[in-house]
């Protein structure tokens, strides 16, 4: 019997890359049935809601969703729908693997790490005050013991499950003394229960330098919301760019899978988008749904496609359109 999954097409390149996932899943015979909903500016215009009640019901019922990127107005307008969805379903883990792939040219050959970004609090808690008269903006970062503990625990659990050797906690406790203290205390407390895993902590500025010099030294990285957001784009740049890096937002009840990248308005509607990042997010979803054989088969077909430059999209130096890339992956599935 097919598993029903909520699909949010999203904005910008969203329709192109979600079409790619749908075609590849169908060709691979994945027993997933899509329940299509949308959010953001599109539904604000059509039904007057940024997050329609039907979408909330669908996610509550299905517990799993695949999401294309959604536009957030910069410096004005509504609060990020991405952030709202994460908070609404308490999706406290943002898991972003960064791994080098054969065939994709990148600065390093052997990067293999995963970032655990706290996904519900920090500077994304939505606590902003603006004093119009004095022109003062206060953006409050809320970090809690519970929030710190559970994200660090999730990172160590993952490290143990996957046989990873080291967890690196990234912070700025020299300046943000209270928030930093909570994260460091969570790191020290949780690490005691995992004696086989090396624990270290690194200040975020040093972390940036270490990542661009020697990213191979990192395994599992855990950090607060803003640092995780920035570091994961940096890490995407180490392994081939935003077109290839997947992500998952995971809570205790619900999981929403989405690429690290945004709506890419500069290339939207032109058939130039690389669907690999969303496809890899969909593969993470298949592992989550215990559809391991399908996950491995599609993953292999993507890796085989990426080995030949002409089959890749422009961001990877190739000349294929989104649709042609999808066709190549489908061909590889049939080999
Ligand atoms: P972006 O990730 O959309 O684009 C940055 C650069 O990477 C652009 O040059 C773009 O063409 C390229 N790129 C991104 N994805 C690509 C793909 N799949 N294939 C080929 N090239 C790709 O970031 P930007 O421009 O800062 O944000 C645009 C919009 O997306 C904003 O409204 C932002 O708020 C939103 N956004 C949404 C996210 C989400 O829905 N989770 C995450 C990040 C940004």
Short mmCIF file of C-alpha atoms and ligand atoms in Angstrom, two decimals:
data_model
loop_
_atom_site.label_atom_id
_atom_site.label_comp_id
_atom_site.label_asym_id
_atom_site.label_seq_id
_atom_site.Cartn_x
_atom_site.Cartn_y
_atom_site.Cartn_z
CA UNK A 1 0.00 0.00 0.00
CA UNK A 2 1.25 3.48 -0.87
CA UNK A 3 2.31 5.88 1.86
CA UNK A 4 0.75 9.33 1.57
CA UNK A 5 3.21 12.22 1.77
CA UNK A 6 2.35 15.93 1.72
CA UNK A 7 4.07 17.74 -1.16
CA UNK A 8 4.61 21.50 -1.07
CA UNK A 9 5.68 22.65 -4.50
CA UNK A 10 7.01 26.04 -3.33
CA UNK A 11 8.07 29.14 -5.25
CA UNK A 12 10.75 30.03 -7.81
CA UNK A 13 12.45 26.84 -8.98
CA UNK A 14 10.13 24.81 -6.70
CA UNK A 15 7.75 23.59 -9.45
CA UNK A 16 10.66 22.48 -11.68
CA UNK A 17 12.50 20.51 -9.02
CA UNK A 18 9.40 18.94 -7.43
CA UNK A 19 8.34 17.76 -10.91
CA UNK A 20 11.74 16.08 -11.20
CA UNK A 21 11.22 14.23 -7.90
CA UNK A 22 7.72 13.13 -8.90
CA UNK A 23 8.91 11.78 -12.27
CA UNK A 24 11.85 9.90 -10.75
CA UNK A 25 9.74 8.41 -7.94
CA UNK A 26 7.17 7.25 -10.45
CA UNK A 27 9.83 5.72 -12.72
CA UNK A 28 11.37 3.93 -9.73
CA UNK A 29 7.98 2.61 -8.60
CA UNK A 30 8.28 4.18 -5.14
CA UNK A 31 5.07 3.42 -3.21
CA UNK A 32 4.44 7.05 -2.29
CA UNK A 33 1.26 8.93 -3.06
CA UNK A 34 1.53 12.71 -3.06
CA UNK A 35 -1.00 14.96 -1.37
CA UNK A 36 -0.31 18.34 -2.95
CA UNK A 37 -0.64 21.50 -0.91
CA UNK A 38 1.11 24.84 -1.04
CA UNK A 39 2.01 27.75 1.23
CA UNK A 40 3.41 31.27 1.17
CA UNK A 41 2.66 34.08 -1.25
CA UNK A 42 0.74 31.76 -3.62
CA UNK A 43 -1.81 30.65 -1.01
CA UNK A 44 -1.93 34.13 0.54
CA UNK A 45 -3.27 35.27 -2.82
CA UNK A 46 -5.52 32.25 -3.51
CA UNK A 47 -7.02 31.45 -0.09
CA UNK A 48 -5.85 34.37 2.05
CA UNK A 49 -3.54 32.26 4.25
CA UNK A 50 0.26 31.88 4.30
CA UNK A 51 -0.10 28.44 5.83
CA UNK A 52 -3.53 27.15 4.83
CA UNK A 53 -5.49 25.04 7.32
CA UNK A 54 -5.65 22.24 4.71
CA UNK A 55 -1.83 22.11 4.65
CA UNK A 56 -1.61 21.91 8.44
CA UNK A 57 -4.22 19.11 8.47
CA UNK A 58 -2.42 17.25 5.69
CA UNK A 59 0.96 17.36 7.50
CA UNK A 60 -0.63 16.40 10.84
CA UNK A 61 -2.26 13.41 9.20
CA UNK A 62 0.64 12.22 7.02
CA UNK A 63 3.45 13.14 9.47
CA UNK A 64 5.87 13.43 6.52
CA UNK A 65 6.21 16.16 3.90
CA UNK A 66 8.53 17.06 1.05
CA UNK A 67 8.84 20.78 0.52
CA UNK A 68 10.12 23.01 -2.28
CA UNK A 69 11.61 26.40 -1.33
CA UNK A 70 9.40 29.31 -0.31
CA UNK A 71 10.07 33.02 -0.78
CA UNK A 72 10.58 35.23 2.26
CA UNK A 73 10.41 38.98 1.65
CA UNK A 74 13.75 40.58 2.64
CA UNK A 75 13.71 43.31 5.31
CA UNK A 76 9.92 43.65 5.22
CA UNK A 77 6.69 41.70 4.83
CA UNK A 78 5.58 38.43 6.38
CA UNK A 79 7.61 36.21 8.68
CA UNK A 80 9.34 33.30 6.93
CA UNK A 81 6.85 30.51 6.24
CA UNK A 82 9.74 28.04 6.43
CA UNK A 83 10.50 29.16 9.98
CA UNK A 84 6.79 29.17 10.87
CA UNK A 85 6.35 25.58 9.69
CA UNK A 86 9.39 24.45 11.70
CA UNK A 87 8.01 26.12 14.82
CA UNK A 88 4.41 24.98 14.27
CA UNK A 89 5.43 21.30 14.12
CA UNK A 90 8.33 21.66 16.60
CA UNK A 91 10.83 20.41 14.02
CA UNK A 92 13.82 21.10 16.24
CA UNK A 93 16.45 19.24 14.22
CA UNK A 94 17.65 20.63 10.92
CA UNK A 95 19.89 17.90 9.56
CA UNK A 96 22.13 18.81 6.62
CA UNK A 97 24.65 16.27 5.29
CA UNK A 98 27.59 17.69 3.29
CA UNK A 99 29.45 15.03 1.38
CA UNK A 100 31.73 15.21 -1.65
CA UNK A 101 30.46 13.33 -4.72
CA UNK A 102 32.57 11.66 -7.42
CA UNK A 103 32.35 13.72 -10.60
CA UNK A 104 31.35 16.99 -8.94
CA UNK A 105 34.36 19.26 -8.94
CA UNK A 106 34.93 20.83 -5.57
CA UNK A 107 37.86 22.16 -3.59
CA UNK A 108 38.08 19.03 -1.42
CA UNK A 109 37.74 15.35 -2.29
CA UNK A 110 36.87 13.73 1.03
CA UNK A 111 34.42 15.85 2.98
CA UNK A 112 31.83 13.83 4.88
CA UNK A 113 30.03 15.65 7.64
CA UNK A 114 26.54 16.42 8.82
CA UNK A 115 25.32 19.60 10.43
CA UNK A 116 22.70 19.50 13.19
CA UNK A 117 21.23 22.99 13.34
CA UNK A 118 18.84 23.88 16.18
CA UNK A 119 15.73 24.80 14.25
CA UNK A 120 13.15 26.45 16.52
CA UNK A 121 14.81 29.09 18.67
CA UNK A 122 17.89 31.37 18.75
CA UNK A 123 17.59 34.49 16.58
CA UNK A 124 14.72 32.85 14.68
CA UNK A 125 12.42 32.88 17.73
CA UNK A 126 10.65 35.87 16.18
CA UNK A 127 11.35 38.21 19.10
CA UNK A 128 12.01 41.46 17.27
CA UNK A 129 11.21 44.95 18.50
CA UNK A 130 11.65 48.06 16.43
CA UNK A 131 11.56 51.53 17.98
CA UNK A 132 10.51 53.71 15.07
CA UNK A 133 11.24 57.00 16.86
CA UNK A 134 14.74 56.09 18.04
CA UNK A 135 15.44 53.85 15.03
CA UNK A 136 16.62 51.00 17.24
CA UNK A 137 16.12 47.34 16.33
CA UNK A 138 16.27 44.66 19.03
CA UNK A 139 16.46 41.11 17.71
CA UNK A 140 16.34 38.78 20.67
CA UNK A 141 17.98 35.38 20.51
CA UNK A 142 16.15 32.96 22.78
CA UNK A 143 18.14 29.87 23.72
CA UNK A 144 16.68 27.43 26.25
CA UNK A 145 18.16 24.52 28.19
CA UNK A 146 15.54 22.16 26.75
CA UNK A 147 16.22 23.35 23.19
CA UNK A 148 19.99 23.06 23.62
CA UNK A 149 19.84 19.65 25.27
CA UNK A 150 17.56 18.03 22.71
CA UNK A 151 19.50 19.17 19.62
CA UNK A 152 22.82 18.07 21.14
CA UNK A 153 21.27 14.73 22.14
CA UNK A 154 19.92 14.27 18.61
CA UNK A 155 23.42 14.90 17.19
CA UNK A 156 25.05 12.35 19.52
CA UNK A 157 22.30 9.77 18.85
CA UNK A 158 22.89 10.19 15.11
CA UNK A 159 26.67 9.91 15.60
CA UNK A 160 26.22 6.68 17.51
CA UNK A 161 23.77 5.18 14.99
CA UNK A 162 26.05 5.99 12.07
CA UNK A 163 29.33 5.06 13.76
CA UNK A 164 30.65 8.64 13.60
CA UNK A 165 33.71 9.31 15.72
CA UNK A 166 33.39 12.95 16.70
CA UNK A 167 30.79 15.59 17.58
CA UNK A 168 31.85 19.25 17.33
CA UNK A 169 29.71 21.84 19.10
CA UNK A 170 29.96 25.31 17.54
CA UNK A 171 29.19 28.35 19.70
CA UNK A 172 30.13 31.94 20.53
CA UNK A 173 30.25 31.60 24.33
CA UNK A 174 33.09 34.11 24.62
CA UNK A 175 30.63 36.89 23.67
CA UNK A 176 27.12 35.39 24.01
CA UNK A 177 27.94 34.13 27.49
CA UNK A 178 24.50 32.96 28.62
CA UNK A 179 23.32 31.31 25.41
CA UNK A 180 26.79 29.87 24.90
CA UNK A 181 26.87 28.51 28.45
CA UNK A 182 23.62 26.59 27.87
CA UNK A 183 24.90 25.00 24.68
CA UNK A 184 28.27 24.15 26.25
CA UNK A 185 26.58 22.66 29.32
CA UNK A 186 24.34 20.59 27.01
CA UNK A 187 27.44 19.40 25.11
CA UNK A 188 29.31 18.40 28.27
CA UNK A 189 26.25 16.74 29.84
CA UNK A 190 25.24 14.70 26.78
CA UNK A 191 28.83 13.74 25.86
CA UNK A 192 29.21 11.86 29.18
CA UNK A 193 26.61 9.31 27.97
CA UNK A 194 28.57 8.59 24.77
CA UNK A 195 32.08 7.63 25.90
CA UNK A 196 32.97 6.19 22.48
CA UNK A 197 32.46 9.53 20.72
CA UNK A 198 35.02 12.34 20.93
CA UNK A 199 33.46 15.66 21.91
CA UNK A 200 34.97 19.06 21.18
CA UNK A 201 33.71 22.64 21.09
CA UNK A 202 34.86 25.33 18.67
CA UNK A 203 34.09 29.07 18.54
CA UNK A 204 32.16 29.88 15.36
CA UNK A 205 34.70 32.28 13.82
CA UNK A 206 37.49 29.74 14.19
CA UNK A 207 35.09 27.09 12.83
CA UNK A 208 34.66 29.07 9.59
CA UNK A 209 38.41 29.15 9.06
CA UNK A 210 38.83 25.46 9.95
CA UNK A 211 36.06 24.54 7.51
CA UNK A 212 37.64 26.28 4.54
CA UNK A 213 41.13 24.99 5.39
CA UNK A 214 40.52 21.41 6.51
CA UNK A 215 36.87 20.33 6.47
CA UNK A 216 37.83 16.64 6.57
CA UNK A 217 38.48 16.96 10.33
CA UNK A 218 34.72 17.27 11.03
CA UNK A 219 32.15 14.54 11.37
CA UNK A 220 28.95 15.61 13.17
CA UNK A 221 28.59 19.35 13.87
CA UNK A 222 25.91 20.72 16.20
CA UNK A 223 25.07 24.38 16.66
CA UNK A 224 22.43 27.05 17.22
CA UNK A 225 19.99 28.23 14.56
CA UNK A 226 21.76 31.19 12.90
CA UNK A 227 25.25 29.66 13.01
CA UNK A 228 23.82 26.43 11.54
CA UNK A 229 22.10 28.34 8.74
CA UNK A 230 25.29 30.15 7.74
CA UNK A 231 27.67 27.21 8.24
CA UNK A 232 25.52 24.89 6.14
CA UNK A 233 25.65 27.22 3.11
CA UNK A 234 29.40 27.48 3.64
CA UNK A 235 29.64 23.67 3.73
CA UNK A 236 27.46 23.44 0.61
CA UNK A 237 30.14 25.53 -1.10
CA UNK A 238 32.76 22.94 -0.10
CA UNK A 239 31.02 20.04 -1.82
CA UNK A 240 29.68 21.50 -5.08
CA UNK A 241 27.22 24.22 -4.11
CA UNK A 242 23.60 24.66 -3.12
CA UNK A 243 22.33 22.58 -6.02
CA UNK A 244 23.44 19.34 -4.35
CA UNK A 245 22.92 19.69 -0.60
CA UNK A 246 19.91 18.06 1.07
CA UNK A 247 18.21 18.71 4.35
CA UNK A 248 15.56 17.48 6.76
CA UNK A 249 13.54 19.21 9.47
CA UNK A 250 12.79 16.58 12.08
CA UNK A 251 10.65 16.64 15.20
CA UNK A 252 9.34 13.91 17.47
CA UNK A 253 6.06 13.60 15.51
CA UNK A 254 6.54 15.15 12.07
CA UNK A 255 9.36 15.49 9.52
CA UNK A 256 9.57 17.91 6.58
CA UNK A 257 12.29 17.29 4.02
CA UNK A 258 13.65 20.17 1.95
CA UNK A 259 16.84 21.25 0.19
CA UNK A 260 19.18 23.74 1.86
CA UNK A 261 18.79 26.21 -1.02
CA UNK A 262 16.09 28.82 -1.58
CA UNK A 263 13.86 29.72 -4.53
CA UNK A 264 16.79 30.75 -6.79
CA UNK A 265 14.82 33.61 -8.43
CA UNK A 266 17.73 34.33 -10.79
CA UNK A 267 17.20 31.03 -12.64
CA UNK A 268 13.53 30.25 -11.91
CA UNK A 269 11.38 29.11 -14.83
CA UNK A 270 14.38 28.68 -17.16
CA UNK A 271 14.94 24.92 -16.84
CA UNK A 272 18.36 25.57 -15.25
CA UNK A 273 17.71 24.38 -11.69
CA UNK A 274 19.63 21.42 -10.36
CA UNK A 275 17.09 19.05 -8.77
CA UNK A 276 19.79 17.00 -6.97
CA UNK A 277 19.41 18.79 -3.62
CA UNK A 278 15.66 18.17 -3.46
CA UNK A 279 16.10 14.64 -4.80
CA UNK A 280 18.62 13.92 -2.06
CA UNK A 281 16.20 15.38 0.50
CA UNK A 282 13.56 13.03 -0.91
CA UNK A 283 16.05 10.16 -0.48
CA UNK A 284 16.51 11.14 3.18
CA UNK A 285 12.71 10.96 3.37
CA UNK A 286 12.72 7.43 1.94
CA UNK A 287 15.21 6.32 4.62
CA UNK A 288 12.94 7.94 7.22
CA UNK A 289 10.03 5.93 5.78
CA UNK A 290 12.13 2.73 5.85
CA UNK A 291 12.06 2.46 2.05
CA UNK A 292 15.76 1.73 2.02
CA UNK A 293 15.95 -0.21 -1.25
CA UNK A 294 14.22 2.57 -3.18
CA UNK A 295 16.46 5.15 -1.49
CA UNK A 296 19.63 3.29 -2.50
CA UNK A 297 18.49 2.68 -6.06
CA UNK A 298 17.61 6.33 -6.73
CA UNK A 299 20.73 7.53 -4.97
CA UNK A 300 22.87 5.28 -7.18
CA UNK A 301 21.14 6.54 -10.35
CA UNK A 302 21.80 10.16 -9.32
CA UNK A 303 25.46 9.44 -8.48
CA UNK A 304 25.95 7.72 -11.84
CA UNK A 305 24.36 10.70 -13.64
CA UNK A 306 26.56 13.19 -11.80
CA UNK A 307 29.76 11.35 -12.89
CA UNK A 308 29.38 12.71 -16.45
CA UNK A 309 29.68 16.48 -16.66
CA UNK A 310 27.51 16.97 -19.78
CA UNK A 311 24.63 15.29 -17.95
CA UNK A 312 24.84 17.83 -15.12
CA UNK A 313 23.08 21.18 -14.87
CA UNK A 314 24.88 24.51 -15.39
CA UNK A 315 25.73 25.08 -11.71
CA UNK A 316 27.98 21.98 -11.94
CA UNK A 317 29.55 23.00 -15.24
CA UNK A 318 27.25 20.88 -17.41
CA UNK A 319 24.75 21.80 -20.08
CA UNK A 320 21.70 19.70 -19.17
CA UNK A 321 18.35 21.26 -18.36
CA UNK A 322 16.42 20.21 -15.25
CA UNK A 323 14.30 17.99 -17.45
CA UNK A 324 17.26 16.41 -19.27
CA UNK A 325 19.01 15.71 -15.96
CA UNK A 326 15.82 14.02 -14.78
CA UNK A 327 15.69 11.95 -18.00
CA UNK A 328 19.29 10.79 -17.44
CA UNK A 329 18.49 9.69 -13.88
CA UNK A 330 15.43 7.78 -15.12
CA UNK A 331 17.59 6.08 -17.80
CA UNK A 332 20.09 5.01 -15.13
CA UNK A 333 17.24 3.57 -13.05
CA UNK A 334 16.39 1.32 -15.96
CA UNK A 335 19.97 0.07 -16.51
P1 LIG B 1 19.06 30.74 -3.06
O1 LIG B 1 19.50 29.51 -2.36
O2 LIG B 1 17.70 30.73 -3.61
O3 LIG B 1 20.09 31.06 -4.25
C1 LIG B 1 21.47 31.32 -4.04
C2 LIG B 1 22.24 31.02 -5.32
O4 LIG B 1 22.31 29.60 -5.51
C3 LIG B 1 21.58 31.58 -6.58
O5 LIG B 1 22.58 32.00 -7.46
C4 LIG B 1 20.83 30.39 -7.15
O6 LIG B 1 20.64 30.44 -8.55
C5 LIG B 1 21.73 29.24 -6.75
N1 LIG B 1 20.94 28.00 -6.55
C6 LIG B 1 20.16 27.71 -5.49
N2 LIG B 1 19.57 26.54 -5.66
C7 LIG B 1 19.97 26.06 -6.86
C8 LIG B 1 19.68 24.87 -7.60
N3 LIG B 1 18.85 23.92 -7.13
N4 LIG B 1 20.25 24.72 -8.82
C9 LIG B 1 21.10 25.65 -9.30
N5 LIG B 1 21.42 26.79 -8.65
C10 LIG B 1 20.85 26.99 -7.44
O7 LIG B 1 19.25 31.93 -2.02
P2 LIG B 1 18.72 33.45 -2.05
O8 LIG B 1 18.84 34.01 -3.41
O9 LIG B 1 19.44 34.06 -0.93
O10 LIG B 1 17.19 33.38 -1.63
C11 LIG B 1 16.11 33.45 -2.54
C12 LIG B 1 14.80 33.26 -1.79
O11 LIG B 1 14.73 31.94 -1.24
C13 LIG B 1 14.60 34.23 -0.62
O12 LIG B 1 13.23 34.62 -0.60
C14 LIG B 1 14.89 33.38 0.60
O13 LIG B 1 14.23 33.82 1.76
C15 LIG B 1 14.36 32.03 0.14
N6 LIG B 1 14.95 30.87 0.85
C16 LIG B 1 14.09 29.86 1.14
C17 LIG B 1 14.57 28.73 1.75
C18 LIG B 1 13.61 27.63 2.05
O14 LIG B 1 12.50 27.61 1.50
N7 LIG B 1 13.98 26.69 2.88
C19 LIG B 1 15.99 28.59 2.12
C20 LIG B 1 16.81 29.71 1.71
C21 LIG B 1 16.29 30.83 1.11
#
